[in-house]
mmCIF file of C-alpha atoms in Angstrom:
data_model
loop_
_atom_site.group_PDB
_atom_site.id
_atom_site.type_symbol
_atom_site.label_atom_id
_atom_site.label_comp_id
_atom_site.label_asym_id
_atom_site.label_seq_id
_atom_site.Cartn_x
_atom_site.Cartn_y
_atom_site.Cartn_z
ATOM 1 C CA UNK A 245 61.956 60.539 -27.426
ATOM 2 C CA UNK A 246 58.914 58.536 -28.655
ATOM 3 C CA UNK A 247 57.911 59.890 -31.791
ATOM 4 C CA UNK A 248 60.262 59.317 -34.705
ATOM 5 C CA UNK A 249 62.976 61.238 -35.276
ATOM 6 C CA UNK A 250 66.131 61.603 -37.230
ATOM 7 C CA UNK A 251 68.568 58.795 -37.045
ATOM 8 C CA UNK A 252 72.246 59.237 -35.225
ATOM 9 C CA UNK A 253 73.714 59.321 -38.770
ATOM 10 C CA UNK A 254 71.808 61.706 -39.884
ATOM 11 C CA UNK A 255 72.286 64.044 -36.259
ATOM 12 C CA UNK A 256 75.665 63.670 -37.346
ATOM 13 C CA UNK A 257 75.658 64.434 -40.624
ATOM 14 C CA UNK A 258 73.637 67.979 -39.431
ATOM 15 C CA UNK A 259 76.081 68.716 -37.289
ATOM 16 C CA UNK A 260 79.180 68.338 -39.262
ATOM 17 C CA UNK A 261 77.628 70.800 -41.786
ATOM 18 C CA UNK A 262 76.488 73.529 -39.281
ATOM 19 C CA UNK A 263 80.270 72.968 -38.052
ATOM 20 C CA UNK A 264 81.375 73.694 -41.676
ATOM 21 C CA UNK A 265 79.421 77.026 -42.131
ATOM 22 C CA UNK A 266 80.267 78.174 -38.954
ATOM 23 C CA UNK A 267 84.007 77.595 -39.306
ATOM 24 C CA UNK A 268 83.892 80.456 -42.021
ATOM 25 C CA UNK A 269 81.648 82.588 -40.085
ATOM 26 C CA UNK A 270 83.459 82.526 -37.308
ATOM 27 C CA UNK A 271 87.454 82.039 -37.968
ATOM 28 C CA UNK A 272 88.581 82.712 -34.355
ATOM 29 C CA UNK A 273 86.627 79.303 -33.539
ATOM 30 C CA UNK A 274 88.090 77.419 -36.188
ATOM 31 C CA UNK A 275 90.577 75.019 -34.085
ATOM 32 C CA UNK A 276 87.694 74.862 -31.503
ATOM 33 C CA UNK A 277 85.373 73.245 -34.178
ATOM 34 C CA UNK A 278 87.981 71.073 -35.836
ATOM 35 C CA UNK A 279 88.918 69.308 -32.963
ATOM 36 C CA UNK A 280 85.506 69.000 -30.887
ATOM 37 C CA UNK A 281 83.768 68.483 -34.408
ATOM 38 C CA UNK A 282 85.015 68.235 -37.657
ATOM 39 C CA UNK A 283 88.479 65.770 -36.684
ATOM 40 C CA UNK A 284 85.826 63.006 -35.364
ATOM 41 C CA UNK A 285 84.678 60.580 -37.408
ATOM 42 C CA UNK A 286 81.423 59.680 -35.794
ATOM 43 C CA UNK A 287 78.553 61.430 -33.100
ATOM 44 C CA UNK A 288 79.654 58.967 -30.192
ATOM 45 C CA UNK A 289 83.727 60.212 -30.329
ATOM 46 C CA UNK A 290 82.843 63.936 -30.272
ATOM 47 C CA UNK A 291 80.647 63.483 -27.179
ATOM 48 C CA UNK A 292 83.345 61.256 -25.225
ATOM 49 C CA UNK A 293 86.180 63.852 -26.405
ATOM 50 C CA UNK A 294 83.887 66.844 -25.444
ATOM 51 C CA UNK A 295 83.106 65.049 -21.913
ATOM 52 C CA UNK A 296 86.267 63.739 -21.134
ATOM 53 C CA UNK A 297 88.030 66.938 -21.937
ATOM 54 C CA UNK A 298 85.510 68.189 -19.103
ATOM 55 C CA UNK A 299 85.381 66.258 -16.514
ATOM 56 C CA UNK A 300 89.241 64.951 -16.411
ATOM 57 C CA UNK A 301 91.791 66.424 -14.196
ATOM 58 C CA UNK A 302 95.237 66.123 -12.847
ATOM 59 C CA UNK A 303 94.591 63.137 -11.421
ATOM 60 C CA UNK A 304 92.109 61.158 -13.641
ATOM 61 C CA UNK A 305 93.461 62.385 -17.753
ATOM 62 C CA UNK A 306 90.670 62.880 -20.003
ATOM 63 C CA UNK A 307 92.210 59.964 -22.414
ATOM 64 C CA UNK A 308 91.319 57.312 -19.768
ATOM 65 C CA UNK A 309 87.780 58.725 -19.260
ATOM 66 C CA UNK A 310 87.705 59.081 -23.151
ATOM 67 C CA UNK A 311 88.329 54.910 -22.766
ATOM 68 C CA UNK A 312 85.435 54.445 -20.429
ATOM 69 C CA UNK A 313 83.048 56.662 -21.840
ATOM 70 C CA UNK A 314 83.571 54.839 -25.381
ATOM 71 C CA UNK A 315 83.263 51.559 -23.780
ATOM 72 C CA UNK A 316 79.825 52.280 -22.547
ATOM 73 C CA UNK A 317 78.646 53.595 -25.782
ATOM 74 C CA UNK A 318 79.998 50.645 -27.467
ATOM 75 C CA UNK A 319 78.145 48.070 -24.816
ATOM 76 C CA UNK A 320 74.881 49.946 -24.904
ATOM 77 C CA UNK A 321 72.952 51.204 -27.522
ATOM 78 C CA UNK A 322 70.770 52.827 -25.750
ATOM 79 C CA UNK A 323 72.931 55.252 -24.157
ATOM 80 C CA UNK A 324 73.866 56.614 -27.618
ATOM 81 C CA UNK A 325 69.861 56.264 -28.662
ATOM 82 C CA UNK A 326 69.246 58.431 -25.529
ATOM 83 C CA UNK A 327 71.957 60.758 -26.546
ATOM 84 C CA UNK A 328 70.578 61.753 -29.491
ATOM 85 C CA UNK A 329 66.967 62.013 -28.345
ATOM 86 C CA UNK A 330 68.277 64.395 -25.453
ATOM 87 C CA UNK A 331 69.807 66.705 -28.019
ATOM 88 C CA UNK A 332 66.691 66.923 -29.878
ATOM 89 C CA UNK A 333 65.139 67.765 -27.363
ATOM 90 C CA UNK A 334 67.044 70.551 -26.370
ATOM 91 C CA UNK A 335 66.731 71.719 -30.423
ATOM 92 C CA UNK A 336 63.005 71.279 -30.360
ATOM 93 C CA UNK A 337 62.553 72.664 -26.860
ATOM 94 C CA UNK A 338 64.442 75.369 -26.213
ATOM 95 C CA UNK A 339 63.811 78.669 -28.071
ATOM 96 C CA UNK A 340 67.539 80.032 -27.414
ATOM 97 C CA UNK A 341 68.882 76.612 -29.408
ATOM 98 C CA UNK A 342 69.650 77.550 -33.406
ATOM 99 C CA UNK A 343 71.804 74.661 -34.168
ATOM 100 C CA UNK A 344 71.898 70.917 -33.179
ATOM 101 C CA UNK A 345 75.543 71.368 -32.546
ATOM 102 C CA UNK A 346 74.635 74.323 -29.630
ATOM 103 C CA UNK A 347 73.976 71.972 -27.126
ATOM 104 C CA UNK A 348 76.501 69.214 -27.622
ATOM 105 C CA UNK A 349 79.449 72.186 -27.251
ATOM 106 C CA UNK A 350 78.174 74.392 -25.191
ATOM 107 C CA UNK A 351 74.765 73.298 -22.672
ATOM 108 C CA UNK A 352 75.787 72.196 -19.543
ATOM 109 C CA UNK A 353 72.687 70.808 -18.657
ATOM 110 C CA UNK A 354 72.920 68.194 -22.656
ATOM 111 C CA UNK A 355 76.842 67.557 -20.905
ATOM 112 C CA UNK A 356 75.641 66.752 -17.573
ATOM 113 C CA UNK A 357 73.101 64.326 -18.846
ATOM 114 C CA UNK A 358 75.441 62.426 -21.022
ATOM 115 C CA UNK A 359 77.647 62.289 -18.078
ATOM 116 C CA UNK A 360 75.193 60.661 -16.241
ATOM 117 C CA UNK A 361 74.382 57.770 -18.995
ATOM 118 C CA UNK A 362 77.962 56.973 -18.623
ATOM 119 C CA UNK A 363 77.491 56.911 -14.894
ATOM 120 C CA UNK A 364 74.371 54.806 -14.865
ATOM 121 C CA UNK A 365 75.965 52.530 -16.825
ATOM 122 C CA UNK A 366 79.032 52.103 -14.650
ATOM 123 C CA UNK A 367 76.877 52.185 -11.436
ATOM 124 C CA UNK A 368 74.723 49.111 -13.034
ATOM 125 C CA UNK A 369 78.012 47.129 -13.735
ATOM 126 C CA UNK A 370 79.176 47.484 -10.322
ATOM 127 C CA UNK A 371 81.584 49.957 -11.123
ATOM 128 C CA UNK A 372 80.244 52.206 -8.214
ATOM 129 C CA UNK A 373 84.086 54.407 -7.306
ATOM 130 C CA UNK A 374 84.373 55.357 -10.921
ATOM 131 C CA UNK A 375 80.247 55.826 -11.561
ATOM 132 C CA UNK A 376 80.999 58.494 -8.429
ATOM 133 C CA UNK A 377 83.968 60.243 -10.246
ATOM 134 C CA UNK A 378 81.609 60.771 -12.773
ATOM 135 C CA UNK A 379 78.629 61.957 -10.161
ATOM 136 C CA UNK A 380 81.506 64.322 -8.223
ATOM 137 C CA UNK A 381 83.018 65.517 -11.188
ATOM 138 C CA UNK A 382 79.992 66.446 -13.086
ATOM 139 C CA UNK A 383 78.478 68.348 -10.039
ATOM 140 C CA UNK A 384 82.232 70.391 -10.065
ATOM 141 C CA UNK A 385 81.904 71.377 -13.608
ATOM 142 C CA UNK A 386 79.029 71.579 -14.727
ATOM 143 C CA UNK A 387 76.252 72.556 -11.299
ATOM 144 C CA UNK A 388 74.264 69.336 -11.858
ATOM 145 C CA UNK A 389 74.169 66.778 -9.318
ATOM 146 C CA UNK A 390 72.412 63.078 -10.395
ATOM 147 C CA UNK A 391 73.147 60.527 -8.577
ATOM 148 C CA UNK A 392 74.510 57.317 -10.858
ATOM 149 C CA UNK A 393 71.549 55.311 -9.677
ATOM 150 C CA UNK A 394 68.866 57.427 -10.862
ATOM 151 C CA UNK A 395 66.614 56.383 -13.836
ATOM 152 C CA UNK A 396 66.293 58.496 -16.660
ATOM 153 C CA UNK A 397 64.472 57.997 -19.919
ATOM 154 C CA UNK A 398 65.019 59.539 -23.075
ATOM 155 C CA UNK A 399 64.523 62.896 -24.676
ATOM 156 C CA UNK A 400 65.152 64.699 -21.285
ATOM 157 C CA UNK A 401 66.559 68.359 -21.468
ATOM 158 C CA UNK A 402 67.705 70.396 -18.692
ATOM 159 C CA UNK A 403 67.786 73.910 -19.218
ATOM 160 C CA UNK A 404 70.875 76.003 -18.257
ATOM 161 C CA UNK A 405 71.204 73.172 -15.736
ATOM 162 C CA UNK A 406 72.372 75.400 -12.815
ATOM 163 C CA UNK A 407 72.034 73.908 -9.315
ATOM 164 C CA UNK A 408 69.949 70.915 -10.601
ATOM 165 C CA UNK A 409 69.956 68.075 -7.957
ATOM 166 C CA UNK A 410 68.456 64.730 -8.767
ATOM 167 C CA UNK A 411 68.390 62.038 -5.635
ATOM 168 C CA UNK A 412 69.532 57.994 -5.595
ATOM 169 C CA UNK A 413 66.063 56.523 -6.555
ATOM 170 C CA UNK A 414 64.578 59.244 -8.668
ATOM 171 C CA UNK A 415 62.600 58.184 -11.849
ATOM 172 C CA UNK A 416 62.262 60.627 -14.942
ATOM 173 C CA UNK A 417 60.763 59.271 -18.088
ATOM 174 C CA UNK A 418 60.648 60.287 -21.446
ATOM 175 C CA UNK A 419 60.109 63.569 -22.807
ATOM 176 C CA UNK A 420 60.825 65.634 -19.420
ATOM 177 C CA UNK A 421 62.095 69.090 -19.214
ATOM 178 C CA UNK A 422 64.072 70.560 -16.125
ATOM 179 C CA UNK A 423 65.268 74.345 -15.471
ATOM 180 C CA UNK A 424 67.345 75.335 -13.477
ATOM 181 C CA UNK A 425 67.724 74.898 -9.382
ATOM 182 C CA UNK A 426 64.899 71.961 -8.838
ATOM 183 C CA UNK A 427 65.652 69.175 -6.574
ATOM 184 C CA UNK A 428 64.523 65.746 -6.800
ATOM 185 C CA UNK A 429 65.100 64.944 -3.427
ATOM 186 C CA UNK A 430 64.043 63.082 -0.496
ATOM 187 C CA UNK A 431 62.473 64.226 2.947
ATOM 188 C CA UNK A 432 65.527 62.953 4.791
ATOM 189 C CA UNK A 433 62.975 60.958 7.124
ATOM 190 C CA UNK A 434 63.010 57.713 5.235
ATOM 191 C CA UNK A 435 65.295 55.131 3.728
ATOM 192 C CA UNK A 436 64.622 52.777 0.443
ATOM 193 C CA UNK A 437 62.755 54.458 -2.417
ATOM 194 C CA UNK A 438 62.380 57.934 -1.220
ATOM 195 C CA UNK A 439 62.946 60.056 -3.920
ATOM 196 C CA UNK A 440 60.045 61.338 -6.948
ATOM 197 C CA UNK A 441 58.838 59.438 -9.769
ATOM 198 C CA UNK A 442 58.530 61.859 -13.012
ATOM 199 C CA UNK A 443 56.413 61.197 -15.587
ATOM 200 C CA UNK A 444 56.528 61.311 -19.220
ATOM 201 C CA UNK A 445 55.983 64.701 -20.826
ATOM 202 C CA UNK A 446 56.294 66.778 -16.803
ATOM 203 C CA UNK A 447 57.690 70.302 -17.246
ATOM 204 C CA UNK A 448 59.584 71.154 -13.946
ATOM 205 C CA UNK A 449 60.090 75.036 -13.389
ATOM 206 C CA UNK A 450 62.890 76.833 -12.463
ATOM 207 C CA UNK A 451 63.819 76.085 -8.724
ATOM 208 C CA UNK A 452 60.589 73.728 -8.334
ATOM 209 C CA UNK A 453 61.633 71.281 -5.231
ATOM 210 C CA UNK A 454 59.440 67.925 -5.362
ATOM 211 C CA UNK A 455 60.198 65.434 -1.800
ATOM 212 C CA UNK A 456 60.003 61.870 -0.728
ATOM 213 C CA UNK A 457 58.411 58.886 -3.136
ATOM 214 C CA UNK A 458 55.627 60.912 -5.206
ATOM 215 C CA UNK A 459 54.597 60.563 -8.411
ATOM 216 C CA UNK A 460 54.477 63.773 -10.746
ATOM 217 C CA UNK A 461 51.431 62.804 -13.262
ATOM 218 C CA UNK A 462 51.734 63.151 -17.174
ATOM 219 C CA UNK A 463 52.228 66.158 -18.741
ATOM 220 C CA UNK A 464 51.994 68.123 -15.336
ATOM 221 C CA UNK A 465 53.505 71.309 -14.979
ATOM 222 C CA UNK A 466 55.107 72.211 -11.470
ATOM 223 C CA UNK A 467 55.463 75.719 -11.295
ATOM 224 C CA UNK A 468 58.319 78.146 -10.896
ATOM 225 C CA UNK A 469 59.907 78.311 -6.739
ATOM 226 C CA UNK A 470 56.978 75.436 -5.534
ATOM 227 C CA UNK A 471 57.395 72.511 -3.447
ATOM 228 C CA UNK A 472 55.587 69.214 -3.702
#
């Protein structure tokens, strides 16, 4: 997000103590929170465990995508800045979100993005088979399909996240918020850069479909079931 916010440290610190008060007030959860929370020592190892644990399977065990997903965090800091910003947004944005810790356990929409960071950054070191695990994966578990090669900005929050389809050369900047079933997708009738450009601040409603290379202006609202 542009404006200043809270540092990662201090994200973390937040959500270590809402993990602590809700331990007590809710005892069945108790394992759940230690190990997703409260056994990590820092912001970026809770979101690899919690994505890893997701998107691994039989084949592919979440320890090895635990591996890659720390190794992009620790070769780009702006994955992890972009992390952060994303869950603040969803805090800030969302009227259903009471605790910073909501989204990072349980929004599909928070998982699929930080999914995708690790994706990008796989998919711009050449990495393209894995960067499609992630892609293929993500779409399995949690409905949201972004292609590794799409640019996002920061401070990006998809709501319930739900049949969410973003295509190869999409562009979404900062500060853009996404419900559930819009497509970002292309009018199948050209090749190249054929996919929309989002702007910073756009609010796309819930199953909006924008087509082809367009540019959504600043702060525009697309409305609910429209198509651009």
């Amino acid at each position: 997000m542009n404006k200043e916010g809270p540092s990662i440290k201090e994200i973390w610190l937040t959500i270590q103590e809402e993990t602590e008060k809700r331990v007590k007030a809710e005892p069945v959860l108790a394992s759940f929170f230690h190990s997703t929370i409260l056994e990590h020592d820092s912001f970026s190892s809770a979101v690899a465990d919690l994505i890893a644990n997701d998107l691994g399977s039989s084949s592919v065990q979440p320890m090895l995508l635990r591996s890659v997903i720390k190794e992009a965090f620790n070769s780009s800091e702006k994955i992890l800045k972009g992390t952060g910003s994303d869950l603040l947004a969803a805090k800030e944005r969302d009227p259903a979100c009471k605790y910073l810790s909501e989204p990072l356990l349980f929004f599909k929409g928070f998982k699929a993005l930080q999914s995708h960071r690790v994706a990008s950054w796989l998919w711009n070191n050449s990495r393209h088979t894995l960067a499609h695990y992630f892609q293929s994966r993500s779409s399995e578990v949690y409905g949201v399909d972004i292609h590794p090669a799409a640019k996002l900005g920061e401070g990006i929050m998809i709501d319930h996240g739900t049949g969410v389809v973003i295509g190869e050369t999409s562009v979404i900047e900062d500060n853009v918020s996404i419900f559930q079933g819009v497509t970002l997708g292309g009018t199948g009738k050209e090749d190249g850069d054929r996919h929309p450009k989002v702007k910073e601040g756009v609010l796309l409603s819930a199953s909006s479909t924008v087509l082809g290379n367009v540019e959504i202006g600043k702060n525009a609202k697309v409305a609910a079931g429209s198509v651009v």
